[in-house]
Amino acid sequence: MLQINEVMNLTIFRNFRLIAGKNGLNREITNVDILEYEWFNDGFEVFNKGDFIITSLFFAKDNQELIEKSFIRLIEKKISGIAIKTIFFKELPPEILKMADDNQIPLFLFSSAYMEDIIIAVNELLKSKQKYLLFEEKIYDLIDRSNSREKIASSAHEINPHFKNNVITFYLTFYDKTVSPREITNYLNRLFYKQYRGTDLSNISLVKYKEGLMIFYTFTDNEKCDNDIHLCKRILRYFDIPLDLFCTGISNSHKTFTQLDISIQESIYADKVCYIKQKKYLYYSGLDIYSYLIPLMKERSIQTQVDIMINILLEYDKKYTSSLLKTLLAYVKNNGEISKTAAELFQHPNTIRYRLQKVKDLLAPYLDEKNFYEYIFIFMNLYLLKVE
């Protein structure tokens, strides 16, 4: 589904002016339709929930009261928004604006765009959104199942039939986790309306995956390719996407049509560790000890044990309004140094020692106290690799 605020990022909507109903900008659009004289007389039966309505209000040019009548019927139909071309009305009566505000129906005025072009632009965007979802499902399928090499090659061709023999995958997620994941979709939407639409970029694909953006860069056996952050920067600069907003995980180079699943997984893991280590980018080849921890994520018995220990800590924190889990995260981040952990949490070192002893007591059945930090390092990082 598309939200109105996503559609408003398209170039054709640049000069639309929102005059009421701003609290409804997250409404979803399922279709775009035109309200003109024939549909007004036909009782509005053609309109459905989620329709975004475009109109010139031609039917009301000689009788302004018909505006209110039409709005009442459209709101009854649970339409998502209304855009009025200012041919006959430059402004709308206050009672209409209040009606839009009260019902949280975004109401826009525009003057220059053609209605048919608006419909085409939104329909293209709807199709693009469906394509994003399809490709995202392909990625889920590639990394969550055991696929044959033939199945992987088939999925690669579906994502982009023009892919070349070799691939490097970049996975980008917002460094600031408070940024809405929908921003990724907004970036992708804008790409369809840039001047490079006709340029041959068949060796590159940009695909939404979860809260991030996945970039596949493919090249032939004879081409020299520098597998580094500078390649990613060049791609993002070309697409006018600001790199500094993201953590970036970079895979090794692989064969596209037989190892795409490996390339994807490497970029995702590198991105996870990138965020854990608070870096802007990280190569899969540079994961160090994390390259040994990552395979443990697939061991069900180990993950079950991690879940049990996390739940013990969470239940204690909730019951006693404590911060044991937060303390452990800081403890590992600061390489087991109590003084640095205390400084980060604005606590006395003895408070940190008390909390760590409480953790030892609670988790005694699962941890060897002699190697407490090593166990905590492993189990907290497995927790972070899972939740990030």
Coordinates of C-alpha atoms in Angstrom, one line a residue:
M1 CA 0.0 0.0 0.0
L2 CA 1.0 3.6 -0.6
Q3 CA 0.6 6.4 1.9
I4 CA -0.3 9.9 0.8
N5 CA 2.9 11.3 2.2
E6 CA 4.9 8.9 0.0
V7 CA 3.0 10.0 -3.1
M8 CA 3.7 13.7 -2.3
N9 CA 7.4 13.0 -2.8
L10 CA 6.9 12.5 -6.6
T11 CA 7.9 15.4 -8.8
I12 CA 4.4 15.8 -10.3
F13 CA 3.1 16.7 -6.8
R14 CA 5.8 19.3 -6.2
N15 CA 3.4 22.3 -6.4
F16 CA 0.5 20.7 -4.6
R17 CA -0.6 22.9 -1.6
L18 CA -2.0 21.1 1.5
I19 CA -4.8 23.3 2.9
A20 CA -6.4 21.0 5.4
G21 CA -6.4 17.5 6.8
K22 CA -2.7 17.3 7.6
N23 CA -3.3 14.6 10.3
G24 CA -4.4 12.2 7.6
L25 CA -1.2 12.2 5.5
N26 CA -0.5 8.6 6.5
R27 CA -3.7 7.4 4.9
E28 CA -3.2 4.6 2.4
I29 CA -4.1 5.0 -1.3
T30 CA -5.4 2.1 -3.2
N31 CA -6.5 3.9 -6.4
V32 CA -6.7 7.4 -8.0
D33 CA -9.9 8.5 -9.6
I34 CA -11.5 11.7 -11.1
L35 CA -14.7 13.2 -9.8
E36 CA -16.4 15.1 -12.5
Y37 CA -20.0 15.9 -13.5
E38 CA -21.1 12.4 -14.5
W39 CA -20.0 10.7 -11.3
F40 CA -21.6 13.4 -9.2
N41 CA -24.9 12.8 -10.9
D42 CA -24.4 9.0 -10.6
G43 CA -24.5 8.9 -6.8
F44 CA -20.7 8.4 -6.3
E45 CA -21.1 4.6 -6.7
V46 CA -17.8 4.4 -8.6
F47 CA -15.7 5.5 -5.6
N48 CA -14.3 3.1 -3.0
K49 CA -12.4 3.1 0.3
G50 CA -8.8 4.3 -0.2
D51 CA -9.4 6.2 -3.4
F52 CA -7.5 9.5 -3.9
I53 CA -9.9 11.9 -5.6
I54 CA -8.9 14.5 -8.2
T55 CA -11.5 17.0 -9.3
S56 CA -11.9 20.5 -10.7
L57 CA -15.3 20.9 -9.0
F58 CA -16.8 21.7 -12.4
F59 CA -20.2 20.4 -11.2
A60 CA -20.2 23.1 -8.5
K61 CA -19.0 26.1 -10.4
D62 CA -22.5 27.6 -10.5
N63 CA -23.6 26.2 -7.1
Q64 CA -21.0 26.3 -4.3
E65 CA -23.3 24.3 -2.0
L66 CA -22.6 21.2 -4.1
I67 CA -19.0 21.2 -2.8
E68 CA -20.2 20.3 0.7
K69 CA -22.6 17.8 -0.6
S70 CA -19.9 16.0 -2.6
F71 CA -17.4 16.1 0.3
I72 CA -20.0 14.5 2.6
R73 CA -20.5 11.6 0.1
L74 CA -16.8 11.1 -0.5
I75 CA -16.1 11.0 3.3
E76 CA -18.9 8.4 3.6
K77 CA -17.0 6.4 1.0
K78 CA -13.9 6.5 3.2
I79 CA -11.7 8.0 0.5
S80 CA -8.1 8.7 1.4
G81 CA -7.6 12.3 0.1
I82 CA -8.8 15.0 -2.3
A83 CA -6.9 17.2 -4.7
I84 CA -8.7 20.1 -6.4
K85 CA -7.4 21.7 -9.6
T86 CA -7.9 25.5 -9.2
I87 CA -9.8 26.1 -12.5
F88 CA -13.1 27.2 -10.9
F89 CA -12.1 27.7 -7.3
K90 CA -8.9 29.3 -6.0
E91 CA -9.9 28.8 -2.4
L92 CA -12.5 26.7 -0.5
P93 CA -15.1 27.7 2.1
P94 CA -14.0 27.5 5.8
E95 CA -16.6 24.8 6.5
I96 CA -15.0 22.5 3.9
L97 CA -11.6 23.0 5.4
K98 CA -13.1 22.2 8.8
M99 CA -14.7 19.0 7.4
A100 CA -11.4 17.9 6.0
D101 CA -9.6 18.6 9.3
D102 CA -12.3 16.9 11.4
N103 CA -12.2 13.7 9.3
Q104 CA -8.4 13.8 8.7
I105 CA -8.8 13.8 5.0
P106 CA -5.9 15.6 3.3
L107 CA -7.1 18.3 1.0
F108 CA -4.8 19.8 -1.7
L109 CA -5.0 22.6 -4.3
F110 CA -3.0 22.4 -7.5
S111 CA -3.0 24.3 -10.8
S112 CA -0.5 23.1 -13.3
A113 CA -0.5 19.2 -13.5
Y114 CA -2.7 17.3 -15.8
M115 CA -5.1 14.9 -14.1
E116 CA -4.2 12.0 -16.4
D117 CA -0.5 12.5 -15.6
I118 CA -1.2 12.3 -11.9
I119 CA -3.1 9.0 -12.4
I120 CA -0.3 7.6 -14.4
A121 CA 2.4 8.7 -11.9
V122 CA 0.5 7.2 -8.9
N123 CA -0.3 3.9 -10.8
E124 CA 3.4 3.6 -11.8
L125 CA 4.3 4.1 -8.1
L126 CA 1.8 1.4 -7.0
K127 CA 3.3 -1.0 -9.5
S128 CA 6.8 -0.1 -8.3
K129 CA 5.8 -0.7 -4.7
Q130 CA 4.5 -4.2 -5.7
K131 CA 7.8 -4.9 -7.4
Y132 CA 9.7 -3.8 -4.2
L133 CA 7.6 -6.3 -2.2
L134 CA 8.2 -9.1 -4.8
F135 CA 11.9 -8.6 -4.7
E136 CA 11.9 -8.3 -0.9
E137 CA 10.2 -11.7 -0.8
K138 CA 12.9 -13.1 -3.1
I139 CA 15.6 -12.0 -0.7
Y140 CA 13.7 -13.5 2.3
D141 CA 13.4 -16.7 0.3
L142 CA 17.1 -16.8 -0.6
I143 CA 18.4 -16.4 2.9
D144 CA 15.8 -18.2 4.9
R145 CA 15.7 -21.5 3.0
S146 CA 18.2 -24.1 1.6
N147 CA 18.0 -23.4 -2.1
S148 CA 19.6 -25.3 -5.0
R149 CA 22.1 -23.4 -7.1
E150 CA 19.5 -23.5 -9.9
K151 CA 16.9 -21.9 -7.7
I152 CA 19.4 -19.1 -6.6
A153 CA 20.2 -18.4 -10.3
S154 CA 16.5 -18.2 -11.1
S155 CA 15.9 -15.8 -8.3
A156 CA 18.8 -13.6 -9.4
H157 CA 17.4 -13.4 -12.9
E158 CA 14.0 -12.5 -11.5
I159 CA 15.5 -9.6 -9.5
N160 CA 17.4 -8.4 -12.6
P161 CA 17.6 -10.4 -15.8
H162 CA 20.5 -8.2 -16.9
F163 CA 22.8 -9.1 -13.9
K164 CA 26.4 -9.9 -14.8
N165 CA 28.4 -12.8 -13.6
N166 CA 29.8 -11.4 -10.4
V167 CA 28.2 -9.5 -7.5
I168 CA 29.0 -7.3 -4.5
T169 CA 26.1 -6.6 -2.2
F170 CA 25.8 -3.5 0.0
Y171 CA 23.2 -3.4 2.7
L172 CA 22.4 0.0 4.2
T173 CA 20.3 0.7 7.3
F174 CA 19.8 4.1 9.0
Y175 CA 22.5 4.9 11.5
D176 CA 19.8 6.7 13.5
K177 CA 17.3 4.0 14.3
T178 CA 14.5 6.5 15.0
V179 CA 14.3 7.4 11.3
S180 CA 11.1 5.8 9.8
P181 CA 11.8 2.7 7.6
R182 CA 9.4 4.3 5.0
E183 CA 12.2 6.7 4.1
I184 CA 13.9 3.9 2.2
T185 CA 10.7 3.5 0.1
N186 CA 10.7 7.3 -0.5
Y187 CA 14.3 7.2 -1.8
L188 CA 13.3 4.3 -4.2
N189 CA 10.2 6.2 -5.3
R190 CA 12.1 9.3 -6.2
L191 CA 14.5 7.3 -8.4
F192 CA 11.8 6.7 -11.0
Y193 CA 11.5 10.4 -11.7
K194 CA 15.1 11.4 -12.0
Q195 CA 16.9 12.4 -15.2
Y196 CA 18.8 9.1 -15.3
R197 CA 15.8 6.9 -15.8
G198 CA 16.8 6.2 -19.4
T199 CA 20.5 5.5 -18.5
D200 CA 21.8 2.0 -18.8
L201 CA 22.2 0.8 -15.2
S202 CA 21.4 -2.8 -15.8
N203 CA 24.3 -4.0 -13.7
I204 CA 22.9 -2.3 -10.6
S205 CA 19.7 -3.0 -8.6
L206 CA 18.4 -1.2 -5.6
V207 CA 16.0 -3.3 -3.5
K208 CA 14.2 -2.6 -0.2
Y209 CA 14.8 -5.2 2.5
K210 CA 13.3 -4.9 5.9
E211 CA 14.3 -1.4 7.3
G212 CA 17.2 -1.0 4.8
L213 CA 18.3 -0.7 1.2
M214 CA 20.1 -3.4 -0.6
I215 CA 22.3 -2.6 -3.6
F216 CA 23.5 -5.3 -5.9
Y217 CA 26.5 -4.3 -8.1
T218 CA 27.3 -6.8 -10.8
F219 CA 30.3 -7.0 -13.2
T220 CA 31.8 -9.4 -15.7
D221 CA 34.8 -11.7 -15.2
N222 CA 36.9 -9.3 -17.3
E223 CA 36.0 -6.1 -15.4
K224 CA 38.2 -4.8 -12.6
C225 CA 36.1 -4.0 -9.6
D226 CA 37.3 -2.4 -6.3
N227 CA 35.2 -4.0 -3.6
D228 CA 35.2 -1.0 -1.2
I229 CA 33.1 1.7 0.3
H230 CA 34.2 4.1 -2.5
L231 CA 32.2 2.0 -5.0
C232 CA 29.1 2.3 -2.8
K233 CA 29.7 6.0 -2.4
R234 CA 29.8 6.4 -6.2
I235 CA 26.6 4.5 -6.7
L236 CA 24.7 6.5 -4.0
R237 CA 26.1 9.8 -5.3
Y238 CA 24.8 8.9 -8.7
F239 CA 21.3 8.2 -7.3
D240 CA 21.4 11.3 -5.0
I241 CA 21.2 9.2 -1.8
P242 CA 23.2 10.6 1.1
L243 CA 25.6 8.0 2.4
D244 CA 26.2 9.6 5.8
L245 CA 22.8 8.6 7.0
F246 CA 23.6 4.9 6.9
C247 CA 25.5 2.1 8.3
T248 CA 26.7 0.0 5.4
G249 CA 27.6 -3.7 5.3
I250 CA 29.7 -4.8 2.4
S251 CA 29.9 -8.4 1.2
N252 CA 32.8 -10.2 -0.5
S253 CA 32.7 -10.6 -4.2
H254 CA 30.7 -13.7 -5.3
K255 CA 29.3 -15.4 -8.4
T256 CA 25.9 -13.8 -8.9
F257 CA 23.9 -16.8 -10.2
T258 CA 25.1 -19.4 -7.7
Q259 CA 26.2 -17.5 -4.6
L260 CA 23.8 -14.5 -4.4
D261 CA 22.4 -15.9 -1.2
I262 CA 25.8 -15.8 0.4
S263 CA 26.5 -12.3 -0.8
I264 CA 23.2 -11.1 0.6
Q265 CA 23.8 -12.7 4.0
E266 CA 27.3 -11.4 4.3
S267 CA 26.1 -7.8 3.7
I268 CA 23.3 -8.2 6.3
Y269 CA 25.7 -9.6 8.9
A270 CA 28.3 -6.9 8.2
D271 CA 25.6 -4.2 8.6
K272 CA 24.5 -5.7 12.0
V273 CA 28.1 -5.7 13.3
C274 CA 28.7 -2.2 11.8
Y275 CA 25.9 -0.9 14.0
I276 CA 27.0 -2.8 17.1
K277 CA 30.5 -1.4 16.7
Q278 CA 29.1 2.0 15.9
K279 CA 31.0 2.3 12.6
K280 CA 29.7 3.9 9.4
Y281 CA 30.7 0.9 7.2
L282 CA 32.2 -2.5 7.6
Y283 CA 33.4 -5.2 5.3
Y284 CA 32.3 -8.8 5.9
S285 CA 36.0 -9.8 5.5
G286 CA 36.8 -7.5 8.5
L287 CA 34.3 -8.9 11.0
D288 CA 37.1 -10.5 13.1
I289 CA 35.7 -12.4 16.0
Y290 CA 32.1 -11.8 14.8
S291 CA 32.7 -14.1 11.9
Y292 CA 32.9 -16.9 14.5
L293 CA 29.9 -15.7 16.4
I294 CA 27.6 -15.4 13.4
P295 CA 27.4 -19.2 12.7
L296 CA 26.2 -19.7 16.3
M297 CA 23.1 -17.7 15.4
K298 CA 21.9 -20.7 13.4
E299 CA 22.4 -23.1 16.3
R300 CA 18.9 -23.4 17.7
S301 CA 20.0 -24.7 21.1
I302 CA 22.4 -21.8 21.6
Q303 CA 19.8 -19.2 20.5
T304 CA 17.3 -20.8 22.9
Q305 CA 19.8 -20.4 25.8
V306 CA 20.4 -16.8 24.8
D307 CA 16.6 -16.2 24.8
I308 CA 16.2 -17.8 28.3
M309 CA 19.0 -15.6 29.8
I310 CA 17.6 -12.4 28.2
N311 CA 14.2 -13.2 29.6
I312 CA 15.6 -13.7 33.1
L313 CA 17.3 -10.3 32.9
L314 CA 14.2 -8.6 31.4
E315 CA 11.9 -10.0 34.0
Y316 CA 14.2 -8.9 36.8
D317 CA 14.6 -5.4 35.3
K318 CA 10.8 -5.1 35.0
K319 CA 10.1 -6.4 38.5
Y320 CA 12.7 -4.3 40.3
T321 CA 13.0 -1.3 37.8
S322 CA 16.6 -2.2 37.4
S323 CA 19.0 -1.9 34.5
L324 CA 20.9 -5.2 34.3
L325 CA 20.5 -5.7 30.6
K326 CA 21.5 -2.1 29.8
T327 CA 24.5 -2.5 32.1
L328 CA 25.7 -5.6 30.4
L329 CA 25.4 -3.9 27.0
A330 CA 27.6 -1.1 28.2
Y331 CA 30.0 -3.5 29.9
V332 CA 30.6 -5.4 26.7
K333 CA 30.8 -2.2 24.6
N334 CA 33.6 -0.9 27.0
N335 CA 35.6 -4.2 26.8
G336 CA 34.7 -5.2 30.4
E337 CA 36.2 -2.1 32.0
I338 CA 34.1 -1.2 35.0
S339 CA 35.3 2.4 35.2
K340 CA 34.3 3.2 31.6
T341 CA 31.0 1.4 32.0
A342 CA 30.2 3.4 35.1
A343 CA 31.1 6.7 33.3
E344 CA 28.9 5.8 30.4
L345 CA 25.9 5.0 32.6
F346 CA 26.6 7.9 35.1
Q347 CA 26.9 5.4 37.9
H348 CA 29.4 4.7 40.7
P349 CA 31.8 1.8 39.9
N350 CA 30.5 -0.1 42.9
T351 CA 27.0 0.1 41.5
I352 CA 28.2 -1.6 38.3
R353 CA 30.0 -4.2 40.4
Y354 CA 26.8 -4.9 42.3
R355 CA 24.8 -5.3 39.1
L356 CA 27.4 -7.6 37.6
Q357 CA 27.3 -9.8 40.7
K358 CA 23.5 -9.9 40.5
V359 CA 23.8 -11.0 36.9
K360 CA 26.2 -13.8 38.0
D361 CA 23.7 -14.9 40.6
L362 CA 20.7 -14.9 38.2
L363 CA 22.6 -16.6 35.4
A364 CA 24.6 -19.0 37.5
P365 CA 23.1 -22.2 35.8
Y366 CA 24.2 -20.9 32.3
L367 CA 27.5 -19.1 32.9
D368 CA 31.0 -20.1 34.1
E369 CA 31.9 -17.4 36.7
K370 CA 35.6 -18.0 36.1
N371 CA 35.2 -16.8 32.4
F372 CA 32.3 -14.4 33.1
Y373 CA 33.3 -11.6 30.7
E374 CA 34.0 -14.1 27.8
Y375 CA 30.6 -15.7 28.3
I376 CA 28.8 -12.3 28.6
F377 CA 30.6 -11.0 25.5
I378 CA 29.4 -14.0 23.4
F379 CA 25.9 -14.0 24.7
M380 CA 25.3 -10.3 24.5
N381 CA 26.6 -10.1 21.0
L382 CA 24.5 -13.0 19.9
Y383 CA 21.6 -11.1 21.4
L384 CA 22.5 -7.9 19.5
L385 CA 23.0 -9.8 16.2
K386 CA 19.5 -11.2 16.5
V387 CA 17.6 -8.0 17.5
E388 CA 19.3 -5.4 15.4

